[in-house]
Short mmCIF file of C-alpha atoms and ligand atoms in Angstrom, two decimals:
data_model
loop_
_atom_site.label_atom_id
_atom_site.label_comp_id
_atom_site.label_asym_id
_atom_site.label_seq_id
_atom_site.Cartn_x
_atom_site.Cartn_y
_atom_site.Cartn_z
CA MET A 1 -6.73 -25.87 -22.05
CA SER A 2 -3.92 -25.26 -19.86
CA ILE A 3 -3.54 -24.00 -16.77
CA VAL A 4 -2.65 -20.54 -16.47
CA VAL A 5 -0.06 -19.83 -13.44
CA ALA A 6 0.71 -16.42 -13.03
CA VAL A 7 4.29 -15.26 -11.44
CA PRO A 8 4.41 -11.75 -9.71
CA LYS A 9 7.15 -9.82 -8.70
CA GLU A 10 7.61 -9.56 -5.11
CA THR A 11 6.75 -6.31 -4.02
CA ALA A 12 7.37 -6.84 -0.05
CA PRO A 13 10.95 -4.20 1.16
CA LEU A 14 13.28 -6.86 1.39
CA GLU A 15 12.05 -9.58 -0.47
CA ARG A 16 14.52 -10.59 -3.18
CA ARG A 17 13.33 -14.09 -3.75
CA VAL A 18 11.15 -15.07 -6.75
CA ALA A 19 8.49 -18.11 -6.10
CA LEU A 20 9.23 -20.27 -9.65
CA VAL A 21 11.99 -20.62 -10.96
CA PRO A 22 12.80 -20.97 -15.00
CA GLU A 23 14.06 -24.63 -13.99
CA SER A 24 10.67 -24.82 -12.48
CA VAL A 25 8.96 -23.22 -16.23
CA THR A 26 10.21 -26.34 -17.90
CA ARG A 27 9.12 -28.25 -16.16
CA LEU A 28 5.59 -27.55 -15.74
CA ARG A 29 5.31 -26.62 -19.23
CA LYS A 30 6.48 -30.15 -19.56
CA ALA A 31 3.06 -30.99 -17.81
CA SER A 32 0.90 -28.47 -20.18
CA VAL A 33 0.81 -25.92 -17.95
CA GLU A 34 1.41 -22.25 -18.61
CA VAL A 35 3.77 -19.74 -17.25
CA ARG A 36 3.34 -16.39 -16.87
CA VAL A 37 6.10 -14.04 -15.15
CA GLU A 38 5.77 -10.78 -14.53
CA SER A 39 9.31 -8.67 -16.10
CA GLY A 40 12.34 -8.49 -13.78
CA ALA A 41 10.44 -11.40 -11.21
CA GLY A 42 13.60 -13.00 -11.40
CA SER A 43 16.02 -10.22 -11.32
CA ALA A 44 16.71 -9.95 -7.66
CA ALA A 45 17.10 -13.82 -7.34
CA PHE A 46 19.56 -13.68 -10.24
CA PHE A 47 17.02 -15.17 -12.64
CA PRO A 48 16.43 -13.05 -15.94
CA ASP A 49 13.59 -12.47 -18.15
CA SER A 50 15.72 -14.51 -20.88
CA ALA A 51 16.18 -17.09 -18.65
CA TYR A 52 12.45 -17.24 -17.71
CA ALA A 53 11.39 -16.96 -21.65
CA GLY A 54 13.95 -19.95 -22.72
CA ALA A 55 12.24 -22.17 -20.17
CA GLY A 56 8.64 -21.06 -22.40
CA ALA A 57 7.75 -18.47 -19.84
CA GLN A 58 5.50 -15.89 -21.40
CA VAL A 59 7.05 -13.08 -19.90
CA VAL A 60 5.05 -10.49 -19.02
CA PRO A 61 6.09 -5.85 -18.88
CA GLU A 62 6.21 -4.65 -15.65
CA GLY A 63 2.82 -2.71 -14.57
CA SER A 64 0.69 -4.76 -17.46
CA SER A 65 -1.58 -7.66 -15.29
CA VAL A 66 0.49 -10.75 -15.42
CA LEU A 67 -2.41 -11.32 -13.21
CA GLU A 68 -5.47 -11.33 -16.05
CA GLY A 69 -6.91 -14.79 -16.77
CA ALA A 70 -4.37 -16.22 -14.54
CA GLN A 71 -6.01 -19.52 -12.51
CA VAL A 72 -3.12 -19.87 -10.19
CA VAL A 73 -0.51 -17.17 -8.72
CA LEU A 74 2.04 -18.20 -6.88
CA LYS A 75 4.20 -15.34 -4.99
CA VAL A 76 6.36 -15.97 -1.44
CA ALA A 77 5.41 -13.12 0.49
CA PRO A 78 2.00 -12.53 1.54
CA PRO A 79 0.09 -9.99 -0.63
CA ALA A 80 -0.62 -6.47 0.68
CA PRO A 81 -3.99 -5.56 1.12
CA ALA A 82 -4.50 -3.97 -2.39
CA GLU A 83 -2.52 -6.42 -3.82
CA ALA A 84 -5.05 -9.21 -2.92
CA ALA A 85 -7.92 -7.47 -3.64
CA ARG A 86 -6.55 -7.56 -7.73
CA LEU A 87 -6.13 -11.40 -7.53
CA PRO A 88 -9.09 -12.83 -10.44
CA ARG A 89 -11.89 -13.26 -8.43
CA GLY A 90 -12.14 -17.60 -8.11
CA SER A 91 -8.27 -18.10 -9.19
CA ILE A 92 -6.32 -19.86 -6.72
CA LEU A 93 -3.13 -18.43 -4.01
CA VAL A 94 -0.21 -20.63 -3.27
CA SER A 95 2.00 -18.35 -1.00
CA PHE A 96 3.78 -17.60 2.39
CA MET A 97 0.76 -15.75 4.10
CA ASN A 98 1.77 -15.08 8.07
CA PRO A 99 -2.29 -14.93 8.67
CA SER A 100 -2.18 -13.99 12.01
CA ARG A 101 0.00 -10.74 11.15
CA ASN A 102 -1.82 -10.18 7.59
CA LEU A 103 -6.08 -10.15 8.62
CA ASP A 104 -7.01 -7.29 5.99
CA SER A 105 -4.90 -9.45 3.24
CA VAL A 106 -6.96 -12.19 4.19
CA ARG A 107 -10.25 -10.39 4.40
CA ALA A 108 -9.51 -9.27 1.11
CA LEU A 109 -8.68 -12.43 -0.21
CA ALA A 110 -11.90 -13.79 1.11
CA ARG A 111 -14.00 -11.06 -0.88
CA ALA A 112 -12.45 -11.79 -4.09
CA GLN A 113 -13.46 -15.67 -3.61
CA VAL A 114 -9.97 -16.46 -3.57
CA SER A 115 -8.85 -20.22 -2.80
CA THR A 116 -5.91 -19.02 -0.64
CA PHE A 117 -3.45 -21.64 0.58
CA ALA A 118 -1.07 -20.83 3.18
CA LEU A 119 2.67 -22.74 3.20
CA GLU A 120 2.89 -21.96 6.60
CA LEU A 121 -0.55 -24.73 7.07
CA LEU A 122 1.28 -27.45 5.85
CA PRO A 123 0.55 -30.28 7.94
CA ARG A 124 4.49 -31.80 8.84
CA ILE A 125 3.57 -35.56 7.47
CA THR A 126 6.19 -36.82 5.02
CA ARG A 127 4.01 -36.59 2.11
CA ALA A 128 3.90 -33.14 2.29
CA GLN A 129 8.30 -33.05 2.67
CA GLY A 130 8.90 -32.08 -0.66
CA MET A 131 6.25 -29.00 -0.40
CA ASP A 132 7.26 -27.89 3.53
CA ALA A 133 8.70 -24.11 2.09
CA LEU A 134 8.74 -23.69 6.13
CA SER A 135 11.47 -25.69 5.97
CA SER A 136 13.19 -24.95 3.39
CA GLN A 137 13.37 -21.33 3.96
CA ALA A 138 14.74 -22.31 7.52
CA THR A 139 17.81 -24.48 6.35
CA VAL A 140 18.86 -21.30 4.41
CA ALA A 141 17.70 -19.08 7.76
CA GLY A 142 19.86 -21.11 9.61
CA TYR A 143 22.95 -20.90 7.41
CA ARG A 144 22.57 -17.60 6.85
CA ALA A 145 22.54 -16.36 10.62
CA THR A 146 25.52 -18.78 11.63
CA LEU A 147 27.70 -16.80 8.44
CA LEU A 148 26.81 -13.57 10.44
CA GLY A 149 28.06 -14.46 13.40
CA ALA A 150 31.00 -15.40 12.04
CA GLU A 151 30.94 -11.78 10.43
CA HIS A 152 30.82 -10.15 13.36
CA CYS A 153 32.27 -11.95 15.57
CA PRO A 154 35.81 -10.48 16.39
CA LYS A 155 37.68 -13.86 17.00
CA PHE A 156 38.08 -17.25 13.99
CA PHE A 157 36.11 -19.80 14.36
CA PRO A 158 38.33 -22.35 14.04
CA MET A 159 41.33 -24.05 15.97
CA LEU A 160 44.75 -22.61 14.16
CA THR A 161 48.32 -23.44 15.10
CA THR A 162 50.30 -21.36 13.66
CA ALA A 163 53.91 -19.45 13.47
CA ALA A 164 52.24 -16.87 15.74
CA GLY A 165 50.75 -19.35 18.26
CA THR A 166 47.43 -21.62 18.79
CA ILE A 167 44.13 -19.89 18.22
CA ARG A 168 41.82 -21.73 20.42
CA PRO A 169 38.04 -22.36 18.70
CA SER A 170 35.34 -20.01 19.24
CA ARG A 171 32.31 -21.48 21.34
CA VAL A 172 28.98 -21.19 19.58
CA LEU A 173 25.64 -21.73 20.79
CA VAL A 174 22.71 -22.57 19.13
CA LEU A 175 19.17 -22.52 21.65
CA GLY A 176 16.85 -24.49 19.81
CA ALA A 177 17.28 -27.41 17.16
CA GLY A 178 14.17 -27.50 15.11
CA VAL A 179 15.13 -27.01 11.09
CA ALA A 180 16.93 -23.97 11.62
CA GLY A 181 18.94 -24.36 14.68
CA LEU A 182 20.33 -27.92 12.82
CA MET A 183 22.12 -26.02 10.13
CA ALA A 184 23.03 -23.10 11.84
CA ILE A 185 24.74 -25.85 13.89
CA ALA A 186 25.85 -28.15 10.91
CA THR A 187 27.34 -24.75 9.51
CA ALA A 188 29.46 -23.31 12.49
CA LYS A 189 30.62 -26.95 12.94
CA ARG A 190 31.67 -26.91 9.15
CA LEU A 191 33.70 -23.19 10.01
CA GLY A 192 35.84 -25.09 12.79
CA ALA A 193 33.76 -23.97 15.95
CA MET A 194 32.91 -25.57 19.61
CA VAL A 195 29.52 -26.08 18.78
CA GLU A 196 26.63 -26.52 21.91
CA ALA A 197 22.73 -26.91 21.33
CA TYR A 198 19.99 -26.89 23.44
CA ASP A 199 16.00 -27.74 22.26
CA VAL A 200 13.11 -28.09 25.20
CA ARG A 201 12.38 -31.29 22.52
CA ARG A 202 14.76 -34.18 24.12
CA ALA A 203 14.29 -35.82 20.74
CA ALA A 204 16.33 -33.21 19.22
CA GLY A 205 19.31 -33.84 21.24
CA GLU A 206 20.34 -37.01 19.13
CA GLN A 207 20.20 -35.12 16.16
CA VAL A 208 22.71 -32.16 17.82
CA ARG A 209 25.15 -35.16 18.37
CA SER A 210 24.70 -36.78 15.34
CA LEU A 211 26.19 -33.16 13.89
CA GLY A 212 28.91 -33.19 16.13
CA ALA A 213 28.08 -30.72 18.49
CA LYS A 214 27.42 -31.21 22.29
CA PHE A 215 23.55 -31.24 23.69
CA LEU A 216 22.73 -29.51 26.40
CA GLU A 217 20.18 -32.01 28.43
CA LEU A 218 17.43 -31.05 31.06
CA SER A 219 15.02 -33.21 32.50
CA ILE A 220 12.51 -31.32 30.52
CA ASN A 221 11.03 -32.96 27.75
CA ALA A 222 8.37 -30.35 26.13
CA GLU A 223 7.44 -31.92 22.58
CA GLY A 224 3.78 -31.00 21.74
CA GLN A 225 1.53 -31.42 19.16
CA GLY A 226 2.47 -32.09 15.16
CA GLY A 227 6.58 -32.54 16.69
CA TYR A 228 6.52 -28.64 17.34
CA ALA A 229 7.54 -27.82 21.39
CA ARG A 230 4.76 -26.80 23.56
CA GLU A 231 4.79 -23.46 26.01
CA LEU A 232 7.02 -24.51 28.97
CA THR A 233 5.39 -24.30 32.61
CA PRO A 234 7.26 -21.79 35.37
CA GLU A 235 9.54 -24.41 37.56
CA GLU A 236 10.86 -25.41 33.57
CA LYS A 237 11.17 -22.11 32.11
CA ALA A 238 13.23 -21.81 35.99
CA GLN A 239 15.40 -24.64 35.46
CA GLU A 240 16.13 -23.56 31.40
CA GLN A 241 16.96 -19.98 32.43
CA LYS A 242 19.25 -21.43 34.69
CA MET A 243 21.24 -23.85 32.37
CA VAL A 244 20.72 -21.57 29.48
CA SER A 245 22.40 -18.83 31.66
CA GLU A 246 25.17 -20.91 32.33
CA ALA A 247 25.84 -21.82 28.78
CA VAL A 248 25.30 -17.87 27.69
CA ALA A 249 28.56 -16.38 29.63
CA GLN A 250 30.51 -19.08 28.06
CA ALA A 251 29.47 -18.71 24.11
CA ASP A 252 31.28 -16.17 21.70
CA VAL A 253 28.25 -16.13 19.47
CA ILE A 254 25.04 -17.30 20.45
CA ILE A 255 22.44 -18.46 17.95
CA THR A 256 18.94 -18.14 19.20
CA THR A 257 15.70 -19.99 16.71
CA ALA A 258 13.44 -20.88 19.79
CA ASN A 259 9.60 -20.63 18.69
CA VAL A 260 6.72 -22.51 19.35
CA PRO A 261 3.95 -21.81 16.72
CA GLY A 262 0.95 -19.20 17.86
CA ARG A 263 2.66 -17.99 20.14
CA LYS A 264 5.14 -15.35 21.13
CA ALA A 265 9.10 -16.11 20.94
CA PRO A 266 10.13 -17.81 24.23
CA ARG A 267 12.05 -15.45 25.80
CA LEU A 268 15.59 -17.15 26.54
CA VAL A 269 18.58 -14.24 27.02
CA SER A 270 17.72 -11.97 29.62
CA LYS A 271 19.56 -8.77 29.63
CA GLU A 272 21.39 -10.08 32.54
CA MET A 273 22.20 -12.76 30.83
CA VAL A 274 23.53 -10.46 28.06
CA ALA A 275 25.75 -8.29 30.91
CA SER A 276 27.24 -11.76 31.80
CA LEU A 277 28.81 -12.16 28.38
CA ARG A 278 32.78 -11.40 27.08
CA PRO A 279 32.52 -8.11 25.37
CA GLY A 280 33.32 -8.73 21.37
CA ALA A 281 30.49 -11.51 21.78
CA VAL A 282 27.27 -11.73 19.16
CA ILE A 283 23.76 -12.91 19.18
CA VAL A 284 22.06 -13.70 16.34
CA ASP A 285 18.06 -13.58 16.68
CA LEU A 286 16.48 -15.32 14.13
CA ALA A 287 13.10 -15.01 16.21
CA ALA A 288 13.22 -11.38 15.95
CA GLU A 289 10.26 -11.27 13.81
CA SER A 290 8.19 -13.45 16.54
CA GLY A 291 9.30 -11.23 19.58
CA GLY A 292 12.63 -12.08 19.78
CA ASN A 293 14.40 -14.97 22.13
CA CYS A 294 16.84 -12.58 23.25
CA GLU A 295 14.93 -9.43 25.67
CA LEU A 296 17.37 -7.04 24.20
CA THR A 297 16.66 -7.83 20.24
CA ARG A 298 15.10 -5.03 18.22
CA ALA A 299 13.36 -6.85 15.10
CA GLY A 300 15.58 -5.60 11.52
CA GLU A 301 18.20 -4.05 13.89
CA THR A 302 21.79 -4.50 15.08
CA VAL A 303 22.42 -3.04 18.65
CA THR A 304 25.43 -2.97 21.17
CA VAL A 305 25.17 -3.37 24.81
CA ASN A 306 28.34 -3.53 26.64
CA GLY A 307 30.60 -4.71 23.63
CA VAL A 308 27.73 -7.15 22.98
CA THR A 309 26.37 -6.66 19.37
CA ILE A 310 22.70 -8.10 19.20
CA LEU A 311 21.86 -8.71 15.66
CA GLY A 312 17.82 -9.14 15.00
CA PRO A 313 17.53 -9.54 11.25
CA LEU A 314 14.18 -10.17 9.22
CA ASN A 315 13.56 -12.57 6.24
CA LEU A 316 17.29 -13.97 6.05
CA PRO A 317 16.59 -16.61 3.53
CA SER A 318 16.29 -13.38 1.17
CA GLN A 319 19.68 -12.57 1.91
CA LEU A 320 20.37 -16.05 -0.05
CA PRO A 321 17.96 -15.41 -2.78
CA THR A 322 18.85 -17.60 -5.71
CA HIS A 323 18.82 -20.98 -3.49
CA ALA A 324 16.38 -19.88 -1.28
CA SER A 325 14.28 -19.29 -4.73
CA GLN A 326 15.46 -22.31 -5.97
CA MET A 327 13.98 -24.35 -3.00
CA TYR A 328 10.99 -23.08 -2.74
CA SER A 329 10.08 -22.92 -6.48
CA LYS A 330 10.59 -27.25 -5.93
CA ASN A 331 8.57 -26.73 -2.83
CA LEU A 332 5.64 -25.40 -4.92
CA GLU A 333 5.82 -27.09 -7.92
CA SER A 334 5.19 -30.23 -5.12
CA PHE A 335 2.05 -28.25 -3.48
CA LEU A 336 0.68 -27.60 -7.43
CA ALA A 337 1.13 -31.93 -8.25
CA LEU A 338 -1.87 -31.88 -5.81
CA LEU A 339 -4.12 -29.38 -7.40
CA VAL A 340 -3.60 -30.59 -11.03
CA THR A 341 -5.49 -33.78 -12.02
CA LYS A 342 -3.95 -36.43 -14.34
CA GLU A 343 -6.33 -34.83 -17.11
CA GLY A 344 -4.57 -31.00 -17.05
CA THR A 345 -6.93 -29.88 -15.04
CA LEU A 346 -7.89 -28.38 -11.91
CA VAL A 347 -8.62 -30.45 -8.81
CA THR A 348 -11.83 -28.69 -7.68
CA GLN A 349 -12.49 -30.48 -4.42
CA PHE A 350 -10.19 -28.86 -2.56
CA SER A 351 -10.28 -32.80 -0.05
CA ASP A 352 -6.22 -34.02 -0.09
CA GLU A 353 -5.55 -34.44 3.70
CA ILE A 354 -2.35 -31.34 2.76
CA LEU A 355 -5.05 -28.81 1.12
CA ALA A 356 -7.36 -29.42 3.57
CA ALA A 357 -4.82 -28.42 6.13
CA SER A 358 -3.25 -25.47 4.16
CA LEU A 359 -6.40 -24.19 2.91
CA LEU A 360 -6.97 -20.29 4.43
CA THR A 361 -10.03 -18.99 2.28
CA GLN A 362 -11.82 -19.88 0.03
CA GLY A 363 -15.63 -19.25 -1.47
CA GLY A 364 -15.53 -15.65 0.48
CA GLU A 365 -15.28 -17.44 3.76
CA VAL A 366 -11.87 -17.59 5.82
CA ARG A 367 -11.55 -21.51 6.86
CA HIS A 368 -8.99 -21.43 8.87
CA GLY A 369 -10.37 -21.86 12.51
CA PRO A 370 -7.73 -19.47 13.95
CA THR A 371 -7.86 -16.92 11.74
CA ARG A 372 -11.49 -16.98 11.72
CA GLU A 373 -11.29 -16.16 14.77
CA LEU A 374 -9.00 -13.30 14.88
CA LEU A 375 -11.37 -11.86 12.49
CA GLY A 376 -14.17 -11.93 14.99
CA GLY A 377 -15.85 -15.14 13.03
CA ALA A 378 -16.75 -13.38 9.58
CA PRO A 379 -14.16 -12.60 6.47
P1 NAD B 401 10.05 -24.10 14.80
O1 NAD B 401 10.88 -22.84 14.36
O2 NAD B 401 8.47 -23.94 15.41
O3 NAD B 401 10.82 -23.87 16.61
C1 NAD B 401 12.28 -24.06 16.46
C2 NAD B 401 13.06 -24.68 17.34
O4 NAD B 401 12.74 -23.97 19.03
C3 NAD B 401 12.13 -26.05 17.75
O5 NAD B 401 13.01 -26.72 17.87
C4 NAD B 401 11.49 -25.88 19.70
O6 NAD B 401 11.36 -26.94 20.17
C5 NAD B 401 12.34 -24.86 19.81
N1 NAD B 401 12.31 -24.30 21.15
C6 NAD B 401 10.66 -23.70 21.39
N2 NAD B 401 10.51 -23.57 22.55
C7 NAD B 401 12.03 -23.78 23.19
C8 NAD B 401 12.20 -23.32 24.38
N3 NAD B 401 12.06 -22.36 25.24
N4 NAD B 401 13.93 -23.72 24.44
C9 NAD B 401 14.54 -23.91 23.49
N5 NAD B 401 14.43 -24.81 22.30
C10 NAD B 401 13.09 -24.40 21.97
O7 NAD B 401 10.20 -25.65 14.60
P2 NAD B 401 10.78 -25.95 13.29
O8 NAD B 401 12.25 -26.15 13.12
O9 NAD B 401 9.82 -25.39 12.36
O10 NAD B 401 10.45 -28.07 13.84
C11 NAD B 401 9.79 -27.60 14.83
C12 NAD B 401 9.24 -29.53 14.45
O11 NAD B 401 8.85 -29.61 13.33
C13 NAD B 401 11.02 -30.28 14.63
O12 NAD B 401 10.62 -31.59 15.41
C14 NAD B 401 11.04 -30.64 13.39
O13 NAD B 401 12.22 -32.00 13.19
C15 NAD B 401 9.55 -30.62 12.91
N6 NAD B 401 9.94 -31.03 11.17
C16 NAD B 401 9.30 -32.32 11.04
C17 NAD B 401 9.02 -32.04 9.76
C18 NAD B 401 8.24 -33.12 8.21
O14 NAD B 401 7.82 -34.37 9.04
N7 NAD B 401 7.65 -33.13 7.59
C19 NAD B 401 9.52 -31.36 8.64
C20 NAD B 401 9.71 -30.08 8.87
C21 NAD B 401 10.18 -30.08 10.65
#
């Protein structure tokens, strides 16, 4: 008997991605996995029902339960608590979960005896790269951030020599050169801007320079656990503020992507720095969802202060839904390979390092320590 995988239509506002694209369905069918897709699940990402049917999926009418009999459920956005409670008892869910902000859903999943794998918890080891959905979606977000910056900037990005005079290139400053920041840098370079970037991890310098951008150096190296940044000391923060404020004042577009896992986003651009910007300057704050890197950012809104436009976009990957879904779907295919045995059955022990690290709930319990603590110790 083959494994039944269900792909419900995403219900979160603004969510246009789908967990599996038809191309993945074709490959899963070859591995004897039965795929059920709720009608319309892929339509916002431009994957019609007919493409899923053509790939061998069973398309289930919208509203009737695509989840019935499913052993594995694949989603993009964390399920709302009511949605979580409807998941088949004992099934497996693979999804983004953002556990600290979705505690009610985590509780509902534990109660429904669902084994939940949260993609944010995936260890960033080489073997997990193919399933690293944080990276694939950050790539999309970084690209979109630069395009948003260019769209709102009243200037050309490239240098132009024309009969109407010479145009100087725009200056783009990227704060935080992780996955999203590096993609933002690469996109701004392709558009012809002069790009500078800064990150607290010194290792990012080499990557920034290899993209042809200038790396702003400080004596700080705040590389913490697992390749992520650690929080800065007060003295380091003061050094950082001084350098950042000088760079900010020169920029036409500032793209901020700085994050420290599990903490509020570091505040890099103060309201005084915004006041020092040229009118027409644009800030795209990718950390809007985790509190913002700019003091004046409002999540999900665009604000204008003294001629400076500050964008706090939410869910940027959803603005490029076709490729974001294609990349996410490939990540899920790789993850599923860990859950399926050679005999085509589901693994019964989640002992693999990657499975063990990303397991959020199982057997009625919350397995992830920090989330369990936030829930007060019990599901
Ligand atoms: P992230 O989203 O957690 O943070 C974005 C960037 O913000 C990071 O580069 C971080 O150093 C930077 N930052 C934090 N505080 C800052 C501050 N005060 N000022 C300036 N910058 C600040 O990071 P991410 O993009 O998810 O990547 C984090 C790390 O993980 C990187 O080293 C990346 O190369 C690594 N990574 C490894 C793998 C893998 O090996 N499989 C996969 C993806 C990413």
